[in-house]
Every structure is written in C-alpha cells, then in structure tokens.
Short mmCIF file of C-alpha atoms in Angstrom, two decimals:
data_model
loop_
_atom_site.label_atom_id
_atom_site.label_comp_id
_atom_site.label_asym_id
_atom_site.label_seq_id
_atom_site.Cartn_x
_atom_site.Cartn_y
_atom_site.Cartn_z
CA MET A 1 94.34 106.48 83.63
CA PHE A 2 94.35 109.15 86.32
CA ARG A 3 91.36 111.39 85.57
CA GLY A 4 88.76 112.67 87.98
CA ILE A 5 88.21 110.97 91.31
CA ILE A 6 90.33 108.12 92.67
CA ALA A 7 89.00 106.12 95.62
CA ALA A 8 91.55 106.08 98.44
CA ILE A 9 90.89 103.03 100.60
CA TRP A 10 92.13 102.84 104.19
CA ASP A 11 90.01 99.83 105.12
CA MET A 12 88.16 97.11 103.28
CA GLU A 13 84.80 97.90 104.92
CA SER A 14 83.80 100.36 102.19
CA LEU A 15 84.15 97.99 99.24
CA GLY A 16 80.51 98.03 98.27
CA GLU A 17 80.53 101.78 97.76
CA ILE A 18 83.47 102.24 95.41
CA GLY A 19 82.39 104.07 92.27
CA PRO A 20 85.69 105.23 90.74
CA ASP A 21 87.51 102.84 88.40
CA VAL A 22 90.90 103.58 89.97
CA VAL A 23 91.62 102.72 93.60
CA PHE A 24 94.57 103.61 95.81
CA LEU A 25 94.84 100.88 98.45
CA LEU A 26 96.52 102.77 101.26
CA LYS A 27 96.74 100.12 103.94
CA SER A 28 97.14 96.35 103.95
CA ASP A 29 99.50 93.69 105.25
CA ILE A 30 101.54 90.93 103.68
CA LEU A 31 99.09 88.26 104.83
CA ASN A 32 96.00 89.87 103.27
CA LEU A 33 97.32 91.97 100.37
CA LYS A 34 96.66 89.37 97.67
CA PHE A 35 93.12 88.80 99.02
CA HIS A 36 92.40 92.56 99.14
CA LEU A 37 93.68 92.99 95.60
CA LYS A 38 91.58 90.09 94.33
CA ILE A 39 88.41 91.62 95.79
CA LEU A 40 89.13 94.96 94.13
CA LYS A 41 90.25 93.44 90.82
CA ASP A 42 87.12 91.24 90.73
CA LYS A 43 85.15 94.51 90.89
CA GLY A 44 87.02 95.68 87.78
CA LYS A 45 89.17 98.23 89.56
CA THR A 46 92.66 99.41 88.62
CA VAL A 47 94.56 99.22 91.90
CA PHE A 48 97.69 101.03 93.03
CA VAL A 49 99.08 99.98 96.42
CA ASP A 50 100.89 102.27 98.83
CA VAL A 51 103.90 100.01 99.24
CA ASP A 52 105.08 102.03 102.24
CA PHE A 53 101.95 101.02 104.20
CA VAL A 54 101.88 97.29 103.62
CA SER A 55 102.48 96.05 107.15
CA GLY A 56 105.24 93.44 107.37
CA LEU A 57 106.82 94.52 104.09
CA GLY A 58 110.18 96.22 103.81
CA GLU A 59 111.32 98.55 101.07
CA GLY A 60 113.22 98.27 97.82
CA GLU A 61 113.00 96.12 94.76
CA GLU A 62 111.78 92.94 96.47
CA ALA A 63 108.98 94.81 98.21
CA VAL A 64 107.86 96.45 94.97
CA LEU A 65 107.98 93.14 93.09
CA PHE A 66 106.03 91.44 95.90
CA VAL A 67 103.22 94.00 95.57
CA LYS A 68 103.15 93.62 91.78
CA LYS A 69 103.09 89.81 91.99
CA ALA A 70 100.25 90.04 94.50
CA GLY A 71 98.18 91.62 91.72
CA ALA A 72 98.65 95.39 91.97
CA ASP A 73 98.57 97.46 88.79
CA GLY A 74 101.14 99.83 90.26
CA ILE A 75 102.54 101.34 93.44
CA ILE A 76 102.43 104.56 95.40
CA THR A 77 105.42 105.56 97.49
CA ILE A 78 107.13 108.46 99.18
CA LYS A 79 110.50 106.69 98.97
CA PRO A 80 112.76 107.31 95.96
CA LYS A 81 114.24 103.81 96.37
CA ASN A 82 110.81 102.21 95.86
CA TYR A 83 109.97 104.55 92.99
CA LEU A 84 113.20 103.72 91.16
CA ALA A 85 112.69 99.98 91.76
CA ALA A 86 109.25 100.21 90.19
CA LYS A 87 110.52 102.15 87.18
CA LYS A 88 113.40 99.68 86.71
CA ASN A 89 110.86 96.84 86.55
CA ASN A 90 108.36 98.70 84.33
CA ILE A 91 105.81 98.90 87.13
CA PRO A 92 103.66 102.04 87.05
CA ALA A 93 104.46 104.24 90.04
CA VAL A 94 103.17 107.35 91.74
CA LEU A 95 105.60 109.37 93.82
CA ARG A 96 103.89 111.08 96.73
CA PHE A 97 105.16 114.22 98.37
CA PHE A 98 104.00 116.55 101.09
CA ALA A 99 103.93 120.26 100.25
CA LEU A 100 104.30 121.41 103.85
CA ASP A 101 106.02 124.70 103.09
CA SER A 102 108.00 126.43 100.32
CA LYS A 103 111.20 124.58 101.20
CA ALA A 104 109.45 121.20 101.07
CA VAL A 105 107.97 122.12 97.68
CA GLU A 106 111.39 123.15 96.40
CA LYS A 107 112.96 119.87 97.54
CA GLY A 108 110.00 117.88 96.19
CA ILE A 109 110.31 119.48 92.76
CA GLU A 110 114.06 118.79 92.72
CA GLN A 111 113.34 115.15 93.55
CA ILE A 112 110.62 114.88 90.89
CA GLU A 113 112.96 116.29 88.26
CA SER A 114 116.01 114.23 89.27
CA LEU A 115 114.02 110.97 89.33
CA GLY A 116 112.16 111.72 86.10
CA VAL A 117 108.79 111.29 87.80
CA ASP A 118 105.79 111.09 85.46
CA VAL A 119 103.00 110.88 88.05
CA VAL A 120 103.09 112.72 91.36
CA GLU A 121 100.60 112.85 94.21
CA ILE A 122 100.70 116.09 96.19
CA LEU A 123 99.42 116.45 99.73
CA PRO A 124 97.55 118.39 100.91
CA GLY A 125 95.32 118.47 97.87
CA LEU A 126 94.31 122.10 98.34
CA VAL A 127 97.83 123.25 97.42
CA ALA A 128 98.27 120.83 94.50
CA PRO A 129 97.09 123.33 91.84
CA LYS A 130 99.77 125.80 92.93
CA VAL A 131 102.52 123.17 92.86
CA ALA A 132 101.25 121.69 89.57
CA LYS A 133 102.10 124.96 87.82
CA LYS A 134 105.75 124.42 88.78
CA ILE A 135 105.98 120.90 87.30
CA PRO A 136 104.41 121.08 83.84
CA GLY A 137 104.19 117.98 81.69
CA ARG A 138 103.51 115.64 84.60
CA THR A 139 100.35 113.98 85.80
CA VAL A 140 99.44 115.56 89.13
CA ILE A 141 97.09 113.96 91.64
CA ALA A 142 95.81 116.02 94.58
CA ALA A 143 95.22 114.21 97.87
CA GLY A 144 94.15 115.14 101.36
CA LEU A 145 91.83 117.75 102.84
CA VAL A 146 89.56 118.01 99.81
CA GLU A 147 86.19 117.99 101.52
CA THR A 148 83.52 119.41 99.24
CA GLU A 149 82.43 118.88 95.67
CA GLU A 150 83.03 122.58 95.02
CA GLU A 151 86.65 122.28 96.19
CA ALA A 152 87.09 119.15 94.09
CA ARG A 153 85.71 120.79 90.93
CA GLU A 154 88.01 123.78 91.36
CA ILE A 155 91.08 121.61 91.99
CA LEU A 156 90.27 119.41 88.98
CA LYS A 157 90.61 122.48 86.76
CA HIS A 158 94.36 122.38 87.53
CA VAL A 159 95.28 118.72 88.17
CA SER A 160 94.45 115.38 86.56
CA ALA A 161 92.84 113.66 89.53
CA ILE A 162 91.98 113.74 93.20
CA SER A 163 92.69 110.81 95.49
CA THR A 164 90.17 110.87 98.33
CA SER A 165 88.75 108.67 101.04
CA SER A 166 85.57 110.79 101.07
CA ARG A 167 82.75 108.46 100.03
CA SER A 168 80.59 111.42 99.01
CA LEU A 169 83.28 112.55 96.55
CA TRP A 170 83.51 108.99 95.16
CA ARG A 171 79.98 109.52 93.85
CA MET A 172 80.88 112.80 92.18
CA LYS A 173 80.47 112.84 88.41
CA PHE A 174 83.53 114.35 86.79
CA GLN A 175 83.24 116.17 83.48
CA PRO A 176 86.66 116.72 81.85
#
C-alpha cells in the first residue's frame, strides 16, 4: 500500500491536484472530517488521518474509532496510546517519530520495537534512509524536507514511500 509518493494534505484547497492513490490527511476537525474523507474517498483515494491533528478530538480508543467510523482507511499518530488502540481494533496505523538527534532515534527505535510497529513515518525525511537501516523488516515512510525529485528518488532507494505536501512531487512518476 505504501509505495512511492503519498500526498500529505494540510488543507482541502489542493484536492484537484492529488495524483497519488494514498493520502495522509494531516489536518481536519470533528465537524468536517467525515465530509473531507468523503471527498477524498469519492476520488478513489486511500486515506490515513493524523488523529493527533483532528481539532476537537481527544486521544485514545474512542478518538481512533471515531476517525475510522468517519471513513478513514487508517490513522497516523505520534502517540503510543492511539497506535495501540488502532492495533487493538484492527485499524491500520502509522506511528510517526521525529529523528531529531541520536538519542531521539534510539528512543524511537525502542518504542517501535516494544509496540511491534509495522509501519513507521520518520521525520525529517532526509534522515529516514539512515534510520531505516536500523529497523529492518518494517515499512518506512520518509516525511518532511524532501524538496526535489532528485532527493526523492535517492530516498526511495532506501524506504518504501515519501509523504509530502509538495505538489510538484505528487506528479513524480515512481519506478520501483
């Protein structure tokens, strides 16, 4: 499911331009989430929602179930509690972590291993290939600060996908 370029959506103004089949909806609110998901699903997109950035929504099992019932195919979260709630309810989940320095990477890897994470999104994307080597057997998505097609092609040699809000990268043709 996670191969090549993933469209990361911060606002609904760019809907007409979305080329990738998979979309990460990074911002919404409880009043409009279902509507946003319907628009994307009607375009044939697989949609994962960043449950941590749905305004008006808390955290935990009820929040995760709310997002799923609204029509999401899965969730993205930085919070272990949300990740575990998704796994408990057989909802596909992506655990996001920030590789700020070597200590953060060490703690992130410990968390990935202890939670049994299958799919991880690593920010910033430029360091994802380096971290991916330390967590074999997992699907790794790079996100953040990938600006050029050349950078994207190099990163995609080492990870499964890149999540990006760059509309020019959305048009990039990925050859596995």
